[in-house]
Each structure stands twice: as C-alpha cells, then as structure tokens.
Amino acid sequence: MDPDITCDATQTCDTRCTDDSDYCEKLCDEYCCSSGDDYYNSDGKISSCDSKNKFNSSQSSTYKQVGGSFRIGYGLGFADGFYGNDTVRLGNDANALAIQNQTFAQVDGIVPPLINAINQGLLDQPIFTVYLASKGSFWHHFGGLFTYGGLDTVNCGNVTGYVNLTSPTYYQFPMEGVSVGNYSTTNSKDAISDTGTSLIYGPTEIVDEIANRVGAEKVMGYYVVKCTKKYDPVTFTIGGQQYNLTYNVFNTSTIRGLEPVFVCYGRN
C-alpha cells in the first residue's frame, strides 16, 4: 500500500543496513542503501516517503475519513498513520477487481481487502495464490505473482493439502516437525507464512541444528552457506504433508559470495 501524501521524512535505517552495503542490498529498503542526495531532506533525515507513490485522498471521490490511528512494528522498522475508507482497485482496466468500502490498516474490527472481496461476492473462489519468483537483487525486478479468487496452476501446481489457522491475526498454522539429514524434531510449533519477511526465522535450538547439518556458518548473526553448497533438503511437516526445500531454493543470490539460509534472534 502506498503511503499517504502527508507522510513525513522521519524514517530511520537499521545500523546493519547503513554499515554494510552488501547486507543492505539484500535485506533493507533501497533508500537505506543509497548515498545519493535524493533520499535525504535539508535536515539530513531519510526521506523514505519521497521515493514512493503517495495516496492523495483529496483526489478521490469515494474516500471517507475514519477516526483512529495505528502503529505496526516490523523487524527493521515500523509503519504508523490513520484510517481511511475507499475503493481498492487491483489493475487499471475496466474488468479490474474493485473492492468497495475498504478501510485501510490491519487491526481488530477492520476486514482485510481479500475477505471484503469474498463477502461482496467478487471472487470465483474464496482463495488466493502467492508465487514467489527466484531472483537475484530484489530491486526493480518482477518478484512473483498474486492470483486472487483462484489457484495459480501455471506457477504453483496443484494443492497438496489444507491446514486450519491457529490465529486469525496472521496466516499462522501448526507445524508438526522439521528435519534435515540425520536431524529431525517433532516438537510441534506454530509457523507463520509471511511474504514480507526476507529470511526464515525459527527457534534458536532448531535453527542451530539445521545450520549444523547444512554446513552453515554465522556471519553478522545470520547463518549463511556458499552459493555452490549442496545439502540435503530441509523438510517441513505441515498438516501431515511433507514439504521439501532443496538447496537451490535457498541459494538464489549472493552477499559477498555467501547466501543467507536462516536467521535467528533466539526466539523461543
């Protein structure tokens, strides 16, 4: 979602982004990695909003102001602002999906756009598909495809299983186990499928075991392996189905000749 036209320039960058250009290119917003003056204002603050398209409610005939404000934290920053209601259109042609009366921001009591579209009978099926393409640097590249109201059989194949959510706040579901090589655990934990997360996060004790089996080393707090490294598939068991992630899925691009595999901050 684009920021509002009133967005100011008070955004800061994580020191890991500003101190290491290779790390920044892979994991941080582009404005954090630029040394050009276009990303800074007269006060020397990072103008993260200025480099993006902005939403101008005064140019919308269907916009309605909604009271209240929000703040959402992320791994390397946050987003805050206020609520508004408008029509969300996916695409520019006459047949584009248009979701009316959509309130912006994701908190209790506010229906997400997809659920709103389902409730309005706008989709053929109450599902969506996410295809994530394997690319090098993620800036200015086609990153994948969202398919709303149907299954993307071209890129994603057939559905292999379904699993119930354990929390409506995220796409959070139970995972029965993880295995790689001669290591396996059946200590069931909840997992979150998050398309906005750069890496794979996990409990310290499990990540350490997996990293040991794939021959990863720790660099700046992250487990990495060489891009040419081959290792056994990492298998996630979800809903009784086994999903194998092979080395070529992880080894897609480089940071100084190394490729991030897992990241862990000791979360248990």
PDB file of C-alpha atoms in Angstrom:
ATOM      1  CA  MET A   1       0.000   0.000   0.000  1.00  0.00           C
ATOM      2  CA  ASP A   2       1.327   3.453  -0.885  1.00  0.00           C
ATOM      3  CA  PRO A   3       1.973   5.945   1.954  1.00  0.00           C
ATOM      4  CA  ASP A   4      -0.315   8.925   2.464  1.00  0.00           C
ATOM      5  CA  ILE A   5       0.653  12.264   0.904  1.00  0.00           C
ATOM      6  CA  THR A   6       1.157  13.644   4.429  1.00  0.00           C
ATOM      7  CA  CYS A   7       3.898  11.097   5.160  1.00  0.00           C
ATOM      8  CA  ASP A   8       6.905  12.877   6.676  1.00  0.00           C
ATOM      9  CA  ALA A   9      10.632  12.120   6.435  1.00  0.00           C
ATOM     10  CA  THR A  10      11.402  10.819   9.921  1.00  0.00           C
ATOM     11  CA  GLN A  11      12.209   7.241   8.914  1.00  0.00           C
ATOM     12  CA  THR A  12      15.496   5.830  10.198  1.00  0.00           C
ATOM     13  CA  CYS A  13      17.518   2.866   8.981  1.00  0.00           C
ATOM     14  CA  ASP A  14      18.847  -0.057  10.961  1.00  0.00           C
ATOM     15  CA  THR A  15      22.612   0.283  11.518  1.00  0.00           C
ATOM     16  CA  ARG A  16      23.157  -3.084   9.836  1.00  0.00           C
ATOM     17  CA  CYS A  17      21.752  -1.534   6.665  1.00  0.00           C
ATOM     18  CA  THR A  18      23.880   1.606   6.734  1.00  0.00           C
ATOM     19  CA  ASP A  19      27.113  -0.107   7.826  1.00  0.00           C
ATOM     20  CA  ASP A  20      27.216  -2.902   5.239  1.00  0.00           C
ATOM     21  CA  SER A  21      26.228  -2.207   1.625  1.00  0.00           C
ATOM     22  CA  ASP A  22      26.059  -5.900   0.674  1.00  0.00           C
ATOM     23  CA  TYR A  23      23.773  -6.668   3.605  1.00  0.00           C
ATOM     24  CA  CYS A  24      21.674  -3.616   2.769  1.00  0.00           C
ATOM     25  CA  GLU A  25      21.143  -4.581  -0.870  1.00  0.00           C
ATOM     26  CA  LYS A  26      19.723  -7.946   0.115  1.00  0.00           C
ATOM     27  CA  LEU A  27      17.676  -7.165   3.222  1.00  0.00           C
ATOM     28  CA  CYS A  28      16.888  -3.448   3.521  1.00  0.00           C
ATOM     29  CA  ASP A  29      14.802  -0.782   1.821  1.00  0.00           C
ATOM     30  CA  GLU A  30      16.549   0.860  -1.120  1.00  0.00           C
ATOM     31  CA  TYR A  31      16.633   4.319   0.443  1.00  0.00           C
ATOM     32  CA  CYS A  32      18.736   2.962   3.317  1.00  0.00           C
ATOM     33  CA  CYS A  33      21.439   1.858   0.889  1.00  0.00           C
ATOM     34  CA  SER A  34      21.669   4.980  -1.265  1.00  0.00           C
ATOM     35  CA  SER A  35      24.405   7.543  -0.840  1.00  0.00           C
ATOM     36  CA  GLY A  36      22.671   9.972  -3.192  1.00  0.00           C
ATOM     37  CA  ASP A  37      21.093  13.222  -2.043  1.00  0.00           C
ATOM     38  CA  ASP A  38      17.708  12.268  -3.491  1.00  0.00           C
ATOM     39  CA  TYR A  39      16.889  10.240  -0.395  1.00  0.00           C
ATOM     40  CA  TYR A  40      17.639  12.971   2.180  1.00  0.00           C
ATOM     41  CA  ASN A  41      15.961  16.258   3.054  1.00  0.00           C
ATOM     42  CA  SER A  42      17.525  19.511   4.259  1.00  0.00           C
ATOM     43  CA  ASP A  43      17.631  18.237   7.857  1.00  0.00           C
ATOM     44  CA  GLY A  44      19.615  15.165   6.851  1.00  0.00           C
ATOM     45  CA  LYS A  45      16.701  12.826   7.598  1.00  0.00           C
ATOM     46  CA  ILE A  46      15.970   9.916   5.307  1.00  0.00           C
ATOM     47  CA  SER A  47      13.061  10.793   3.033  1.00  0.00           C
ATOM     48  CA  SER A  48      11.642   7.283   2.750  1.00  0.00           C
ATOM     49  CA  CYS A  49       8.231   8.590   1.688  1.00  0.00           C
ATOM     50  CA  ASP A  50       9.580  10.848  -1.055  1.00  0.00           C
ATOM     51  CA  SER A  51      10.823   7.911  -3.116  1.00  0.00           C
ATOM     52  CA  LYS A  52       7.368   6.278  -3.266  1.00  0.00           C
ATOM     53  CA  ASN A  53       3.986   6.907  -4.846  1.00  0.00           C
ATOM     54  CA  LYS A  54       1.642   8.558  -2.353  1.00  0.00           C
ATOM     55  CA  PHE A  55      -2.092   8.353  -1.766  1.00  0.00           C
ATOM     56  CA  ASN A  56      -3.871  11.714  -2.032  1.00  0.00           C
ATOM     57  CA  SER A  57      -7.362  11.448  -0.558  1.00  0.00           C
ATOM     58  CA  SER A  58      -8.367  14.862  -1.961  1.00  0.00           C
ATOM     59  CA  GLN A  59      -8.218  13.380  -5.473  1.00  0.00           C
ATOM     60  CA  SER A  60     -10.591  10.513  -4.630  1.00  0.00           C
ATOM     61  CA  SER A  61     -14.361  10.969  -4.964  1.00  0.00           C
ATOM     62  CA  THR A  62     -15.046   7.821  -2.912  1.00  0.00           C
ATOM     63  CA  TYR A  63     -12.696   8.444   0.034  1.00  0.00           C
ATOM     64  CA  LYS A  64     -14.174   8.651   3.535  1.00  0.00           C
ATOM     65  CA  GLN A  65     -12.282   9.661   6.646  1.00  0.00           C
ATOM     66  CA  VAL A  66     -12.307   7.175   9.535  1.00  0.00           C
ATOM     67  CA  GLY A  67     -11.291   8.019  13.097  1.00  0.00           C
ATOM     68  CA  GLY A  68      -8.392   6.446  14.954  1.00  0.00           C
ATOM     69  CA  SER A  69      -4.719   5.724  14.339  1.00  0.00           C
ATOM     70  CA  PHE A  70      -2.445   2.685  14.110  1.00  0.00           C
ATOM     71  CA  ARG A  71       1.178   1.620  14.549  1.00  0.00           C
ATOM     72  CA  ILE A  72       2.612  -1.683  13.269  1.00  0.00           C
ATOM     73  CA  GLY A  73       6.141  -2.837  14.107  1.00  0.00           C
ATOM     74  CA  TYR A  74       8.389  -4.839  11.764  1.00  0.00           C
ATOM     75  CA  GLY A  75      11.819  -6.424  12.067  1.00  0.00           C
ATOM     76  CA  LEU A  76      13.615  -3.381  10.621  1.00  0.00           C
ATOM     77  CA  GLY A  77      11.183  -0.526  11.180  1.00  0.00           C
ATOM     78  CA  PHE A  78       7.543   0.385  11.649  1.00  0.00           C
ATOM     79  CA  ALA A  79       4.520   1.923   9.963  1.00  0.00           C
ATOM     80  CA  ASP A  80       2.042   4.263  11.589  1.00  0.00           C
ATOM     81  CA  GLY A  81      -0.759   6.538  10.468  1.00  0.00           C
ATOM     82  CA  PHE A  82      -4.527   6.955  10.464  1.00  0.00           C
ATOM     83  CA  TYR A  83      -7.517   5.135   8.981  1.00  0.00           C
ATOM     84  CA  GLY A  84      -9.416   5.881   5.801  1.00  0.00           C
ATOM     85  CA  ASN A  85     -12.099   4.183   3.707  1.00  0.00           C
ATOM     86  CA  ASP A  86     -12.064   3.973  -0.097  1.00  0.00           C
ATOM     87  CA  THR A  87     -12.497   1.692  -3.105  1.00  0.00           C
ATOM     88  CA  VAL A  88      -9.490  -0.565  -3.749  1.00  0.00           C
ATOM     89  CA  ARG A  89      -8.961  -1.456  -7.408  1.00  0.00           C
ATOM     90  CA  LEU A  90      -6.444  -4.100  -8.496  1.00  0.00           C
ATOM     91  CA  GLY A  91      -5.435  -3.049 -12.006  1.00  0.00           C
ATOM     92  CA  ASN A  92      -6.413  -0.245 -14.382  1.00  0.00           C
ATOM     93  CA  ASP A  93      -8.635  -1.908 -16.980  1.00  0.00           C
ATOM     94  CA  ALA A  94     -12.433  -1.972 -16.925  1.00  0.00           C
ATOM     95  CA  ASN A  95     -12.530  -5.572 -15.664  1.00  0.00           C
ATOM     96  CA  ALA A  96     -10.157  -4.962 -12.749  1.00  0.00           C
ATOM     97  CA  LEU A  97     -11.231  -6.195  -9.325  1.00  0.00           C
ATOM     98  CA  ALA A  98     -12.761  -3.248  -7.436  1.00  0.00           C
ATOM     99  CA  ILE A  99     -13.392  -3.663  -3.683  1.00  0.00           C
ATOM    100  CA  GLN A 100     -15.722  -1.005  -2.313  1.00  0.00           C
ATOM    101  CA  ASN A 101     -15.869   0.365   1.247  1.00  0.00           C
ATOM    102  CA  GLN A 102     -12.393  -0.879   2.167  1.00  0.00           C
ATOM    103  CA  THR A 103     -10.952   0.514   5.396  1.00  0.00           C
ATOM    104  CA  PHE A 104      -7.166   0.861   5.413  1.00  0.00           C
ATOM    105  CA  ALA A 105      -4.913  -0.606   8.149  1.00  0.00           C
ATOM    106  CA  GLN A 106      -4.964  -4.105   9.605  1.00  0.00           C
ATOM    107  CA  VAL A 107      -6.302  -4.246  13.154  1.00  0.00           C
ATOM    108  CA  ASP A 108      -9.167  -5.899  15.011  1.00  0.00           C
ATOM    109  CA  GLY A 109     -12.519  -4.924  13.560  1.00  0.00           C
ATOM    110  CA  ILE A 110     -11.172  -3.984  10.123  1.00  0.00           C
ATOM    111  CA  VAL A 111     -11.823  -6.551   7.391  1.00  0.00           C
ATOM    112  CA  PRO A 112      -8.820  -7.232   5.082  1.00  0.00           C
ATOM    113  CA  PRO A 113      -9.359  -6.472   1.360  1.00  0.00           C
ATOM    114  CA  LEU A 114      -9.476 -10.139   0.297  1.00  0.00           C
ATOM    115  CA  ILE A 115     -12.107 -11.052   2.907  1.00  0.00           C
ATOM    116  CA  ASN A 116     -14.040  -7.945   1.947  1.00  0.00           C
ATOM    117  CA  ALA A 117     -13.951  -9.043  -1.709  1.00  0.00           C
ATOM    118  CA  ILE A 118     -15.174 -12.527  -0.747  1.00  0.00           C
ATOM    119  CA  ASN A 119     -18.019 -11.069   1.318  1.00  0.00           C
ATOM    120  CA  GLN A 120     -19.036  -8.918  -1.659  1.00  0.00           C
ATOM    121  CA  GLY A 121     -19.066 -11.962  -3.966  1.00  0.00           C
ATOM    122  CA  LEU A 122     -16.351 -10.556  -6.228  1.00  0.00           C
ATOM    123  CA  LEU A 123     -14.165 -13.680  -6.475  1.00  0.00           C
ATOM    124  CA  ASP A 124     -14.752 -17.001  -8.227  1.00  0.00           C
ATOM    125  CA  GLN A 125     -13.293 -18.900  -5.257  1.00  0.00           C
ATOM    126  CA  PRO A 126     -12.539 -17.766  -1.677  1.00  0.00           C
ATOM    127  CA  ILE A 127      -8.794 -18.360  -2.109  1.00  0.00           C
ATOM    128  CA  PHE A 128      -5.646 -16.666  -3.351  1.00  0.00           C
ATOM    129  CA  THR A 129      -2.270 -17.964  -4.509  1.00  0.00           C
ATOM    130  CA  VAL A 130       1.188 -16.491  -3.951  1.00  0.00           C
ATOM    131  CA  TYR A 131       4.023 -17.328  -6.339  1.00  0.00           C
ATOM    132  CA  LEU A 132       7.469 -16.083  -5.284  1.00  0.00           C
ATOM    133  CA  ALA A 133       9.965 -15.955  -8.141  1.00  0.00           C
ATOM    134  CA  SER A 134      13.648 -16.744  -7.545  1.00  0.00           C
ATOM    135  CA  LYS A 135      15.677 -13.658  -8.419  1.00  0.00           C
ATOM    136  CA  GLY A 136      18.991 -12.051  -7.546  1.00  0.00           C
ATOM    137  CA  SER A 137      18.803  -8.489  -6.254  1.00  0.00           C
ATOM    138  CA  PHE A 138      15.170  -7.752  -5.430  1.00  0.00           C
ATOM    139  CA  TRP A 139      15.178  -4.095  -6.516  1.00  0.00           C
ATOM    140  CA  HIS A 140      13.323  -3.254  -9.743  1.00  0.00           C
ATOM    141  CA  HIS A 141      12.687  -6.911 -10.597  1.00  0.00           C
ATOM    142  CA  PHE A 142       9.485  -8.873 -11.103  1.00  0.00           C
ATOM    143  CA  GLY A 143       9.170 -10.726  -7.812  1.00  0.00           C
ATOM    144  CA  GLY A 144       6.272 -13.079  -8.391  1.00  0.00           C
ATOM    145  CA  LEU A 145       2.517 -13.152  -8.801  1.00  0.00           C
ATOM    146  CA  PHE A 146      -0.629 -12.908  -6.677  1.00  0.00           C
ATOM    147  CA  THR A 147      -3.713 -14.708  -8.005  1.00  0.00           C
ATOM    148  CA  TYR A 148      -6.941 -13.634  -6.314  1.00  0.00           C
ATOM    149  CA  GLY A 149     -10.017 -15.847  -6.477  1.00  0.00           C
ATOM    150  CA  GLY A 150      -8.309 -18.914  -7.900  1.00  0.00           C
ATOM    151  CA  LEU A 151      -5.350 -21.290  -7.916  1.00  0.00           C
ATOM    152  CA  ASP A 152      -2.243 -20.417  -9.933  1.00  0.00           C
ATOM    153  CA  THR A 153      -1.745 -23.797 -11.619  1.00  0.00           C
ATOM    154  CA  VAL A 154       0.853 -22.376 -14.030  1.00  0.00           C
ATOM    155  CA  ASN A 155       3.430 -21.482 -11.367  1.00  0.00           C
ATOM    156  CA  CYS A 156       2.295 -23.297  -8.238  1.00  0.00           C
ATOM    157  CA  GLY A 157       0.803 -26.599  -9.379  1.00  0.00           C
ATOM    158  CA  ASN A 158      -1.940 -28.461  -7.540  1.00  0.00           C
ATOM    159  CA  VAL A 159      -2.960 -28.031  -3.918  1.00  0.00           C
ATOM    160  CA  THR A 160      -1.384 -30.759  -1.780  1.00  0.00           C
ATOM    161  CA  GLY A 161      -3.129 -30.041   1.495  1.00  0.00           C
ATOM    162  CA  TYR A 162      -5.029 -27.683   3.732  1.00  0.00           C
ATOM    163  CA  VAL A 163      -4.441 -26.726   7.358  1.00  0.00           C
ATOM    164  CA  ASN A 164      -6.503 -24.691   9.811  1.00  0.00           C
ATOM    165  CA  LEU A 165      -5.184 -21.408  11.174  1.00  0.00           C
ATOM    166  CA  THR A 166      -4.350 -21.211  14.874  1.00  0.00           C
ATOM    167  CA  SER A 167      -4.616 -17.414  14.954  1.00  0.00           C
ATOM    168  CA  PRO A 168      -6.615 -15.013  12.756  1.00  0.00           C
ATOM    169  CA  THR A 169      -4.032 -12.266  13.297  1.00  0.00           C
ATOM    170  CA  TYR A 170      -1.546 -13.889  10.874  1.00  0.00           C
ATOM    171  CA  TYR A 171      -1.535 -16.774   8.420  1.00  0.00           C
ATOM    172  CA  GLN A 172      -0.466 -18.818  11.439  1.00  0.00           C
ATOM    173  CA  PHE A 173      -0.774 -22.595  11.468  1.00  0.00           C
ATOM    174  CA  PRO A 174       0.623 -25.628  13.340  1.00  0.00           C
ATOM    175  CA  MET A 175       3.786 -27.276  12.030  1.00  0.00           C
ATOM    176  CA  GLU A 176       4.398 -30.824  13.224  1.00  0.00           C
ATOM    177  CA  GLY A 177       8.117 -31.021  12.626  1.00  0.00           C
ATOM    178  CA  VAL A 178      11.315 -30.108  10.776  1.00  0.00           C
ATOM    179  CA  SER A 179      14.046 -32.423   9.509  1.00  0.00           C
ATOM    180  CA  VAL A 180      17.274 -32.333   7.514  1.00  0.00           C
ATOM    181  CA  GLY A 181      19.900 -35.050   7.143  1.00  0.00           C
ATOM    182  CA  ASN A 182      20.085 -37.069  10.363  1.00  0.00           C
ATOM    183  CA  TYR A 183      18.284 -34.398  12.400  1.00  0.00           C
ATOM    184  CA  SER A 184      14.551 -34.262  13.000  1.00  0.00           C
ATOM    185  CA  THR A 185      12.211 -32.797  15.572  1.00  0.00           C
ATOM    186  CA  THR A 186       8.538 -33.471  16.126  1.00  0.00           C
ATOM    187  CA  ASN A 187       8.212 -30.689  18.666  1.00  0.00           C
ATOM    188  CA  SER A 188       5.084 -29.077  17.231  1.00  0.00           C
ATOM    189  CA  LYS A 189       5.191 -25.298  16.945  1.00  0.00           C
ATOM    190  CA  ASP A 190       3.131 -22.665  15.197  1.00  0.00           C
ATOM    191  CA  ALA A 191       4.502 -21.199  11.975  1.00  0.00           C
ATOM    192  CA  ILE A 192       3.646 -18.018  10.065  1.00  0.00           C
ATOM    193  CA  SER A 193       3.619 -17.710   6.279  1.00  0.00           C
ATOM    194  CA  ASP A 194       4.733 -14.120   5.681  1.00  0.00           C
ATOM    195  CA  THR A 195       5.509 -12.821   2.182  1.00  0.00           C
ATOM    196  CA  GLY A 196       7.024  -9.681   3.701  1.00  0.00           C
ATOM    197  CA  THR A 197       9.796 -11.499   5.593  1.00  0.00           C
ATOM    198  CA  SER A 198      13.211 -11.591   3.912  1.00  0.00           C
ATOM    199  CA  LEU A 199      14.528 -14.730   5.606  1.00  0.00           C
ATOM    200  CA  ILE A 200      13.388 -17.788   7.560  1.00  0.00           C
ATOM    201  CA  TYR A 201      13.100 -17.231  11.301  1.00  0.00           C
ATOM    202  CA  GLY A 202      12.954 -20.035  13.856  1.00  0.00           C
ATOM    203  CA  PRO A 203      13.628 -21.073  17.463  1.00  0.00           C
ATOM    204  CA  THR A 204      17.304 -20.975  18.365  1.00  0.00           C
ATOM    205  CA  GLU A 205      17.670 -24.659  19.190  1.00  0.00           C
ATOM    206  CA  ILE A 206      16.095 -25.783  15.898  1.00  0.00           C
ATOM    207  CA  VAL A 207      17.910 -23.258  13.703  1.00  0.00           C
ATOM    208  CA  ASP A 208      21.260 -24.211  15.255  1.00  0.00           C
ATOM    209  CA  GLU A 209      20.665 -27.888  14.485  1.00  0.00           C
ATOM    210  CA  ILE A 210      19.620 -27.224  10.888  1.00  0.00           C
ATOM    211  CA  ALA A 211      22.558 -24.888  10.315  1.00  0.00           C
ATOM    212  CA  ASN A 212      24.942 -27.540  11.604  1.00  0.00           C
ATOM    213  CA  ARG A 213      23.516 -30.174   9.225  1.00  0.00           C
ATOM    214  CA  VAL A 214      23.743 -27.966   6.120  1.00  0.00           C
ATOM    215  CA  GLY A 215      27.233 -26.724   6.978  1.00  0.00           C
ATOM    216  CA  ALA A 216      26.287 -23.091   7.533  1.00  0.00           C
ATOM    217  CA  GLU A 217      28.419 -20.540   9.346  1.00  0.00           C
ATOM    218  CA  LYS A 218      27.357 -17.487  11.307  1.00  0.00           C
ATOM    219  CA  VAL A 219      28.045 -14.071   9.776  1.00  0.00           C
ATOM    220  CA  MET A 220      26.723 -10.901  11.458  1.00  0.00           C
ATOM    221  CA  GLY A 221      24.263 -13.033  13.425  1.00  0.00           C
ATOM    222  CA  TYR A 222      22.947 -14.831  10.330  1.00  0.00           C
ATOM    223  CA  TYR A 223      23.586 -18.382   9.197  1.00  0.00           C
ATOM    224  CA  VAL A 224      24.963 -18.455   5.642  1.00  0.00           C
ATOM    225  CA  VAL A 225      26.340 -21.015   3.199  1.00  0.00           C
ATOM    226  CA  LYS A 226      28.314 -20.659  -0.016  1.00  0.00           C
ATOM    227  CA  CYS A 227      26.165 -20.382  -3.121  1.00  0.00           C
ATOM    228  CA  THR A 228      27.685 -23.544  -4.586  1.00  0.00           C
ATOM    229  CA  LYS A 229      26.970 -25.570  -1.444  1.00  0.00           C
ATOM    230  CA  LYS A 230      24.730 -28.619  -1.861  1.00  0.00           C
ATOM    231  CA  TYR A 231      22.960 -30.207   1.092  1.00  0.00           C
ATOM    232  CA  ASP A 232      20.004 -32.441   1.935  1.00  0.00           C
ATOM    233  CA  PRO A 233      16.511 -30.951   1.621  1.00  0.00           C
ATOM    234  CA  VAL A 234      15.072 -29.216   4.662  1.00  0.00           C
ATOM    235  CA  THR A 235      11.676 -30.829   5.232  1.00  0.00           C
ATOM    236  CA  PHE A 236       8.768 -29.101   6.945  1.00  0.00           C
ATOM    237  CA  THR A 237       5.818 -31.277   8.018  1.00  0.00           C
ATOM    238  CA  ILE A 238       2.529 -29.355   7.926  1.00  0.00           C
ATOM    239  CA  GLY A 239      -0.907 -30.933   8.161  1.00  0.00           C
ATOM    240  CA  GLY A 240       0.579 -34.394   7.722  1.00  0.00           C
ATOM    241  CA  GLN A 241       2.222 -33.389   4.420  1.00  0.00           C
ATOM    242  CA  GLN A 242       5.979 -33.090   3.926  1.00  0.00           C
ATOM    243  CA  TYR A 243       7.322 -30.062   2.044  1.00  0.00           C
ATOM    244  CA  ASN A 244      10.952 -30.286   0.904  1.00  0.00           C
ATOM    245  CA  LEU A 245      13.007 -27.126   0.408  1.00  0.00           C
ATOM    246  CA  THR A 246      16.081 -28.015  -1.628  1.00  0.00           C
ATOM    247  CA  TYR A 247      19.400 -26.169  -1.678  1.00  0.00           C
ATOM    248  CA  ASN A 248      18.620 -24.455  -4.977  1.00  0.00           C
ATOM    249  CA  VAL A 249      15.578 -22.807  -3.366  1.00  0.00           C
ATOM    250  CA  PHE A 250      17.795 -21.167  -0.752  1.00  0.00           C
ATOM    251  CA  ASN A 251      20.849 -20.469  -2.914  1.00  0.00           C
ATOM    252  CA  THR A 252      19.453 -17.802  -5.221  1.00  0.00           C
ATOM    253  CA  SER A 253      21.823 -14.813  -4.936  1.00  0.00           C
ATOM    254  CA  THR A 254      24.921 -13.637  -3.124  1.00  0.00           C
ATOM    255  CA  ILE A 255      26.199 -11.419  -0.370  1.00  0.00           C
ATOM    256  CA  ARG A 256      29.983 -11.369  -0.751  1.00  0.00           C
ATOM    257  CA  GLY A 257      29.861 -14.915  -2.092  1.00  0.00           C
ATOM    258  CA  LEU A 258      27.613 -16.148   0.714  1.00  0.00           C
ATOM    259  CA  GLU A 259      23.900 -16.852   0.697  1.00  0.00           C
ATOM    260  CA  PRO A 260      21.587 -16.365   3.712  1.00  0.00           C
ATOM    261  CA  VAL A 261      19.733 -19.518   4.712  1.00  0.00           C
ATOM    262  CA  PHE A 262      18.263 -18.923   8.146  1.00  0.00           C
ATOM    263  CA  VAL A 263      18.193 -16.074  10.613  1.00  0.00           C
ATOM    264  CA  CYS A 264      17.573 -16.349  14.315  1.00  0.00           C
ATOM    265  CA  TYR A 265      17.456 -13.897  17.193  1.00  0.00           C
ATOM    266  CA  GLY A 266      16.955 -16.500  19.884  1.00  0.00           C
ATOM    267  CA  ARG A 267      13.185 -16.515  19.736  1.00  0.00           C
ATOM    268  CA  ASN A 268      11.588 -19.475  21.503  1.00  0.00           C
TER     269      ASN A 268
END
